[in-house]
Tab-separated table of C-alpha atoms in Angstrom:
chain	number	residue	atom	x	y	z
A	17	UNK	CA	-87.308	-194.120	100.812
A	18	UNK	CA	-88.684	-191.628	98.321
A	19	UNK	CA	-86.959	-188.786	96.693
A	20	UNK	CA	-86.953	-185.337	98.696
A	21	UNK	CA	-89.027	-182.702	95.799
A	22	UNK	CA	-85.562	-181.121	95.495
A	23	UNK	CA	-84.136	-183.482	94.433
A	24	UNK	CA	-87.193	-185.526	92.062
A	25	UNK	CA	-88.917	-184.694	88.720
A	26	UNK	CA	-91.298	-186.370	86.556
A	27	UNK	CA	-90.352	-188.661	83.970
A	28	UNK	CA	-91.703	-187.560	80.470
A	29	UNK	CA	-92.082	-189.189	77.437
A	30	UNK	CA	-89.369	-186.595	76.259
A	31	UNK	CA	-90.678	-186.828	72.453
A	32	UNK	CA	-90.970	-190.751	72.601
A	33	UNK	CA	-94.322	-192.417	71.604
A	34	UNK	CA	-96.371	-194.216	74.882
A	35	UNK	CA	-96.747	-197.872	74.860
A	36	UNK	CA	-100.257	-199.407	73.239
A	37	UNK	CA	-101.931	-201.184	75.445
A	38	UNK	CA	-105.614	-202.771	75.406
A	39	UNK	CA	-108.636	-200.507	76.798
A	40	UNK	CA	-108.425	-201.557	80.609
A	41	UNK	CA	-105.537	-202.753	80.873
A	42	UNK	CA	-103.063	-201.246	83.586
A	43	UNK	CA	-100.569	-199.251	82.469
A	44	UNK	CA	-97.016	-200.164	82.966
A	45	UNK	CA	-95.537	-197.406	84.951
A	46	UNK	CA	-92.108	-196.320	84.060
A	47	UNK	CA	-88.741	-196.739	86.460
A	48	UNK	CA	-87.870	-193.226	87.878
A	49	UNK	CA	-85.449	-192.388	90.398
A	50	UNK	CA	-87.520	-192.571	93.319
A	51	UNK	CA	-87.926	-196.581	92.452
A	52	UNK	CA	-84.265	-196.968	92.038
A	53	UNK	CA	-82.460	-195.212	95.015
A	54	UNK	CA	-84.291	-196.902	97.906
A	55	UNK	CA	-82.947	-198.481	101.442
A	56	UNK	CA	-78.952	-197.616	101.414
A	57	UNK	CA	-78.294	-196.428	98.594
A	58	UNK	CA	-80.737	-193.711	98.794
A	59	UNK	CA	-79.064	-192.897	102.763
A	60	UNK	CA	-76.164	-192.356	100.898
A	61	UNK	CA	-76.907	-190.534	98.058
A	62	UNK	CA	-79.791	-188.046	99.134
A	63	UNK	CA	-77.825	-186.196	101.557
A	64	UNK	CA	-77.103	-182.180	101.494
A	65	UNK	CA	-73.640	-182.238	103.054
A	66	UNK	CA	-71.102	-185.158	104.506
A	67	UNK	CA	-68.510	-187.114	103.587
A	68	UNK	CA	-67.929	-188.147	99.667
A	69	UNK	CA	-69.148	-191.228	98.254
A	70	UNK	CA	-66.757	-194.373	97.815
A	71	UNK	CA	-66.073	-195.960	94.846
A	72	UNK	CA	-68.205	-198.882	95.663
A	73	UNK	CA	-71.783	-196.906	95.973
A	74	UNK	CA	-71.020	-194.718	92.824
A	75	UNK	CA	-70.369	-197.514	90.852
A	76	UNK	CA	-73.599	-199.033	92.498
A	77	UNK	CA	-75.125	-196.071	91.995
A	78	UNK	CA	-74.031	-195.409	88.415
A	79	UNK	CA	-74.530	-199.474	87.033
A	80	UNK	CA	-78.104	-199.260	88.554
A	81	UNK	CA	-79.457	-196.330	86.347
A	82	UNK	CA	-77.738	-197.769	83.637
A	83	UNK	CA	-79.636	-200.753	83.589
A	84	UNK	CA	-83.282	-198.955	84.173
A	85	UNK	CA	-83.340	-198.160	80.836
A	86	UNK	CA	-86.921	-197.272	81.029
A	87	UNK	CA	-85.485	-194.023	82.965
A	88	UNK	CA	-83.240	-192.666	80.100
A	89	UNK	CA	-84.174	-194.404	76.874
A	90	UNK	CA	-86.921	-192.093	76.531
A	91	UNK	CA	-84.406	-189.302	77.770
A	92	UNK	CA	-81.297	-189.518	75.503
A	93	UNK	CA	-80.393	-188.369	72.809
A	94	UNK	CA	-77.467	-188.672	69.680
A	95	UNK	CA	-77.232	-185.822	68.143
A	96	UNK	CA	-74.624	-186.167	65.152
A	97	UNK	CA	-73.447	-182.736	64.992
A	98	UNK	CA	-73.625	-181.971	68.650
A	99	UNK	CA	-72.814	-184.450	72.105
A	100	UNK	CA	-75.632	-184.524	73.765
A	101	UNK	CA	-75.933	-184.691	77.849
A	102	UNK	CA	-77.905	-183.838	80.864
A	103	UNK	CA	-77.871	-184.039	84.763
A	104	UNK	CA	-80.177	-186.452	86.051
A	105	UNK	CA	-79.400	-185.651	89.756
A	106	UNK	CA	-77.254	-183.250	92.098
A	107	UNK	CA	-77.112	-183.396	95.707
A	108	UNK	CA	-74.509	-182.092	98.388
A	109	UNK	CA	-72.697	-185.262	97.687
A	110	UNK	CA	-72.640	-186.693	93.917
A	111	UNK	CA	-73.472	-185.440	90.517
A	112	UNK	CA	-74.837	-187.912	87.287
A	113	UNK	CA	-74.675	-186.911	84.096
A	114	UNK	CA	-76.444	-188.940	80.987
A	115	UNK	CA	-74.825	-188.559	77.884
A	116	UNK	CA	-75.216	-189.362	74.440
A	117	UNK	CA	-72.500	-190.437	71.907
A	118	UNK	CA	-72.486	-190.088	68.167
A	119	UNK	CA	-70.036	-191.779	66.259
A	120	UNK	CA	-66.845	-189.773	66.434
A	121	UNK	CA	-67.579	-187.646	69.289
A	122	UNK	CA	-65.376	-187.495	72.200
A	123	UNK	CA	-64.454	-185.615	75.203
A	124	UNK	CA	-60.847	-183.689	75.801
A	125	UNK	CA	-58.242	-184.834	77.915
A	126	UNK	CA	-58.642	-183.855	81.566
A	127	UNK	CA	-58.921	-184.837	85.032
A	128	UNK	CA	-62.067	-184.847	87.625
A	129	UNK	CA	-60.943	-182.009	89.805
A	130	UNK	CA	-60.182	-184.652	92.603
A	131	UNK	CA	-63.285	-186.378	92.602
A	132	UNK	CA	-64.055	-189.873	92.437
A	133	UNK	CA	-65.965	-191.184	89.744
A	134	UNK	CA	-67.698	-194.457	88.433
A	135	UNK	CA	-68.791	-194.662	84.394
A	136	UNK	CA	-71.600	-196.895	83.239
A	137	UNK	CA	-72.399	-197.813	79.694
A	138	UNK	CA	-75.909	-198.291	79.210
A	139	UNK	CA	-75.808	-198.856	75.712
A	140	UNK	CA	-73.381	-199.515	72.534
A	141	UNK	CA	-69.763	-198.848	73.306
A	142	UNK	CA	-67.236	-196.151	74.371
A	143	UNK	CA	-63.613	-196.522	74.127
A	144	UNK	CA	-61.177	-194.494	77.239
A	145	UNK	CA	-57.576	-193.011	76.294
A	146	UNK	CA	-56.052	-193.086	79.635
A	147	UNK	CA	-53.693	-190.776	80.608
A	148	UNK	CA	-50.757	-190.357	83.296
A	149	UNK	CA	-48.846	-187.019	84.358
A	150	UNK	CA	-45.289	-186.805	83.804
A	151	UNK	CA	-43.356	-184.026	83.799
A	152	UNK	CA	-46.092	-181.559	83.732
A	153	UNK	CA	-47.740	-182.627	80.815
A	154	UNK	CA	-50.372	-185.583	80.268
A	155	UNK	CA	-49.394	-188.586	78.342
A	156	UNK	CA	-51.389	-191.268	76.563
A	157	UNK	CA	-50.627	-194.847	78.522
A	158	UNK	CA	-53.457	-197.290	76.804
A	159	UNK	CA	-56.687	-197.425	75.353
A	160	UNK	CA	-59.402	-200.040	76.867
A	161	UNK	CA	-62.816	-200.453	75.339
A	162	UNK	CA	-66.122	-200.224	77.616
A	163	UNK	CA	-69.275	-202.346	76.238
A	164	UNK	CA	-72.624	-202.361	77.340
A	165	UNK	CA	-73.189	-203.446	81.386
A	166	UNK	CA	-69.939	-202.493	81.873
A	167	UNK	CA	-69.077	-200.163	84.735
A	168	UNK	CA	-65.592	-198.653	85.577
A	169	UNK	CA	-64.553	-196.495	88.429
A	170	UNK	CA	-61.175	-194.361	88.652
A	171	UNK	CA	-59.561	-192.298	91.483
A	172	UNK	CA	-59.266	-189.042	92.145
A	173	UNK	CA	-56.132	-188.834	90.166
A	174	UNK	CA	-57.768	-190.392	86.833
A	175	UNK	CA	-56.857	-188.838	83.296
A	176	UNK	CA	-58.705	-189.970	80.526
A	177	UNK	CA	-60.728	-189.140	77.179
A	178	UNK	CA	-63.581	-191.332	76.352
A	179	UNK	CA	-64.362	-191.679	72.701
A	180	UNK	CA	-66.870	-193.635	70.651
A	181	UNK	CA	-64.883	-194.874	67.887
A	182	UNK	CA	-67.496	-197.333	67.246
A	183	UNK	CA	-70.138	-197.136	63.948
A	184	UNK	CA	-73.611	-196.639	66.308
A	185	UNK	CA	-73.897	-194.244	68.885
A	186	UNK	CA	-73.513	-195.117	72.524
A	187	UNK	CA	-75.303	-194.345	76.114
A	188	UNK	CA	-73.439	-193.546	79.386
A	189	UNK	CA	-73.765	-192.496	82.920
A	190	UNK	CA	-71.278	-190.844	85.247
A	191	UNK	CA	-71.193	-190.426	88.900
A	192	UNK	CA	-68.849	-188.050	90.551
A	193	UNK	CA	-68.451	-187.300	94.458
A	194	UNK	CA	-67.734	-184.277	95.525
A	195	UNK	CA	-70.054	-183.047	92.743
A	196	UNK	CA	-69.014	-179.923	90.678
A	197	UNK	CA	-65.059	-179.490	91.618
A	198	UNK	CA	-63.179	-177.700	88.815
A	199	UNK	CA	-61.273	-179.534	85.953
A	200	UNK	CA	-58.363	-179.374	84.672
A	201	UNK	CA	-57.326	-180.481	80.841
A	202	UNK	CA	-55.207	-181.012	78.589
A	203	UNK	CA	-54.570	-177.531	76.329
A	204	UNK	CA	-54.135	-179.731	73.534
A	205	UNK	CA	-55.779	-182.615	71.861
A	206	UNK	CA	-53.852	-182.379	68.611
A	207	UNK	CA	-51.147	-184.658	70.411
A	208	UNK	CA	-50.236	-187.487	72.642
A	209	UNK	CA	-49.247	-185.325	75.353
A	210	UNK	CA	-50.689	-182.184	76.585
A	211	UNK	CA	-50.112	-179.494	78.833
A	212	UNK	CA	-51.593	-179.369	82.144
A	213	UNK	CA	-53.821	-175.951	82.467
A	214	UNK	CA	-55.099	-174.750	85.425
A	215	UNK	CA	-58.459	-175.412	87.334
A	216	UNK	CA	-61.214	-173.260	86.007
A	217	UNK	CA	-64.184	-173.420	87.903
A	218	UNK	CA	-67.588	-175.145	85.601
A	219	UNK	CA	-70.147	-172.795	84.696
A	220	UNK	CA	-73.210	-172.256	86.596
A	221	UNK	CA	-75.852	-174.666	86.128
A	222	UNK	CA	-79.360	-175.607	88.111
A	223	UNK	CA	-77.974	-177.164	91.904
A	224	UNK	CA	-79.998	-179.651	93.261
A	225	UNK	CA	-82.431	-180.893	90.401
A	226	UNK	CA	-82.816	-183.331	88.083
A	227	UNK	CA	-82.737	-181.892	84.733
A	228	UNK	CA	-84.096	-183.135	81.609
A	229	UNK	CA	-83.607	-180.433	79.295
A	230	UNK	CA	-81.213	-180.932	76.572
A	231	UNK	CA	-77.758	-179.224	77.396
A	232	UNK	CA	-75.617	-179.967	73.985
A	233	UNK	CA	-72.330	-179.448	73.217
A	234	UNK	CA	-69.878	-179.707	70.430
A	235	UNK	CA	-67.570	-182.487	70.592
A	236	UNK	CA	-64.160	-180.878	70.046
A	237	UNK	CA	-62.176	-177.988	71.650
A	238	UNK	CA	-61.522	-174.664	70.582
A	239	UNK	CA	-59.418	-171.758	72.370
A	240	UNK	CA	-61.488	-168.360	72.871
A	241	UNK	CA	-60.162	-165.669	71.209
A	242	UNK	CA	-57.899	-164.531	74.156
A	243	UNK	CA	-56.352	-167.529	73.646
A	244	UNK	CA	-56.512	-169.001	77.178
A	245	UNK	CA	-57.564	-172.884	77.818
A	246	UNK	CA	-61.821	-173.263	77.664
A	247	UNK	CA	-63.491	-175.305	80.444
A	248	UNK	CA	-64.797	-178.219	79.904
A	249	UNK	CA	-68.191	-179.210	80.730
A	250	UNK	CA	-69.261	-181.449	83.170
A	251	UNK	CA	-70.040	-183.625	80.026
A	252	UNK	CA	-66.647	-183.994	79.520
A	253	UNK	CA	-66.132	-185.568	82.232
C-alpha cells in the first residue's frame, strides 16, 4: 500500500553527497516511507480519524524507521548549539518526530498529554530520567540508558526527560497516538522535583505532511518574561 500525497514527500539528499556508482550501473534507490509502511502497518497508520494506536504498532512503527537508516541519515542533523528535530509524518492518528542529539542536550521534564508513545534509538545513545507524580509535583525515580536498536514504549501516564549524557551525538524517533495533545511539564529543571503546570496547547505546525525542514530548538528552558511556564515542543517529547 502506497502513501496517500498527503501524507508522502520526496526523500532528498538533504545536503548529503549521492553514492558513486559505475556509468550504467542501476542506482540504488533509497528507503522512503512508502517502502516501509506497507500491508498492516500502513492500515493502521494512514488513517484520518479512529481509534489510537497501541503500544505494540507504535513501537513497530517507531523500531522500523529507526532501522531504515537510509530514510533519516541523510535527514538528521546535530547541531551543537541547538537540538535539532523534525516531523517525518502526521496523520489523524500518530505523530513521528526525528531528532538529533548533541552531547549535553536534553529535553525538560513533562508528560505526553495522555498519549501513548514508543521511542527508538537509531543511533548512539540517550539516557531517560523517569519521573512519577506525588503530591503534585514530579519526582525523579531512576535513570535507564537506551542504546542503539533499542525501542521503549510508555503509557499515557509516562514522565520522563531524555538526555544524551554520552560523548557523540545520538539519533531517535518517537511515535505518539493521539498525535498533538497538549503537554504538561515540569516548571523547573533546576531540581529533582518539579511542579506540575498546566496543559498548554503546542504551537501550530504543518498537519498532515512529512516535513523535512529543519525545526531547531535550544536545549534548555527559559520562563518568558511574564513569567508563566513555556511549552514545550513536540521535540521534547
Amino acid at each position: 500500500m502506497g502513501l496517500p500525497p498527503s501524507y508522502a514527500a520526496a526523500l532528498g539528499p538533504a545536503g548529503a553527497r549521492p553514492a558513486t556508482r559505475h556509468p550504467g550501473a542501476a542506482a540504488s534507490p533509497r528507503p522512503g516511507l512508502a517502502d516501509l509502511l506497507t500491508g498492516t502497518l500502513a492500515a493502521e497508520v494512514l488513517r484520518d480519524d479512529g481509534a489510537p494506536l497501541d503500544l505494540v504498532t507504535l513501537a513497530e512503527l517507531a523500531g522500523r524507521l529507526a532501522a531504515a537508516d537510509g530514510l533519516w541519515r541523510p535527514v538528521v542533523r546535530h547541531d551543537p548549539d541547538r537540538r535539532w528535530y523534525t516531523r517525518l509524518l502526521l496523520t489523524g492518528v500518530v505523530e513521528v518526530w526525528l531528532i538529533g542529539w548533541a552531547p549535553g542536550q536534553h529535553t525538560e521534564v513533562h508528560d505526553h498529554g495522555g498519549a501513548l508513545g514508543a521511542l527508538a534509538v537509531a543511533d548512539g545513545e540517550v539516557e531517560e530520567d523517569v519521573h512519577t507524580a506525588r503530591a503534585g509535583s514530579w519526582e525523579q525515580r531512576w535513570t535507564r540508558r537506551h542504546s542503539r536498536g533499542e525501542v521503549i514504549r510508555f503509557a499515557a501516564d509516562h514522565v520522563h526527560r531524555v538526555v544524551n549524557r554520552a560523548q557523540g551525538p545520538a539519533t531517535t524517533i518517537h511515535a505518539y497516538s493521539p498525535p498533538e495533545l497538549p503537554l504538561r511539564y515540569a516548571s523547573s529543571d533546576t531540581t529533582r522535583a518539579g511542579r506540575l503546570s498546566t496543559p498548554i496547547a503546542p504551537t501550530a505546525v504543518t498537519a498532515t505532511s512529512v516535513s523535512l525542514a529543519p525545526a531547531p530548538v535550544t536545549g534548555g528552558w527559559a520562563a518568558p518574561a511574564d513569567g508563566r511556564p513555556a511549552m514545550t515542543t513536540a521535540a521534547d517529547r
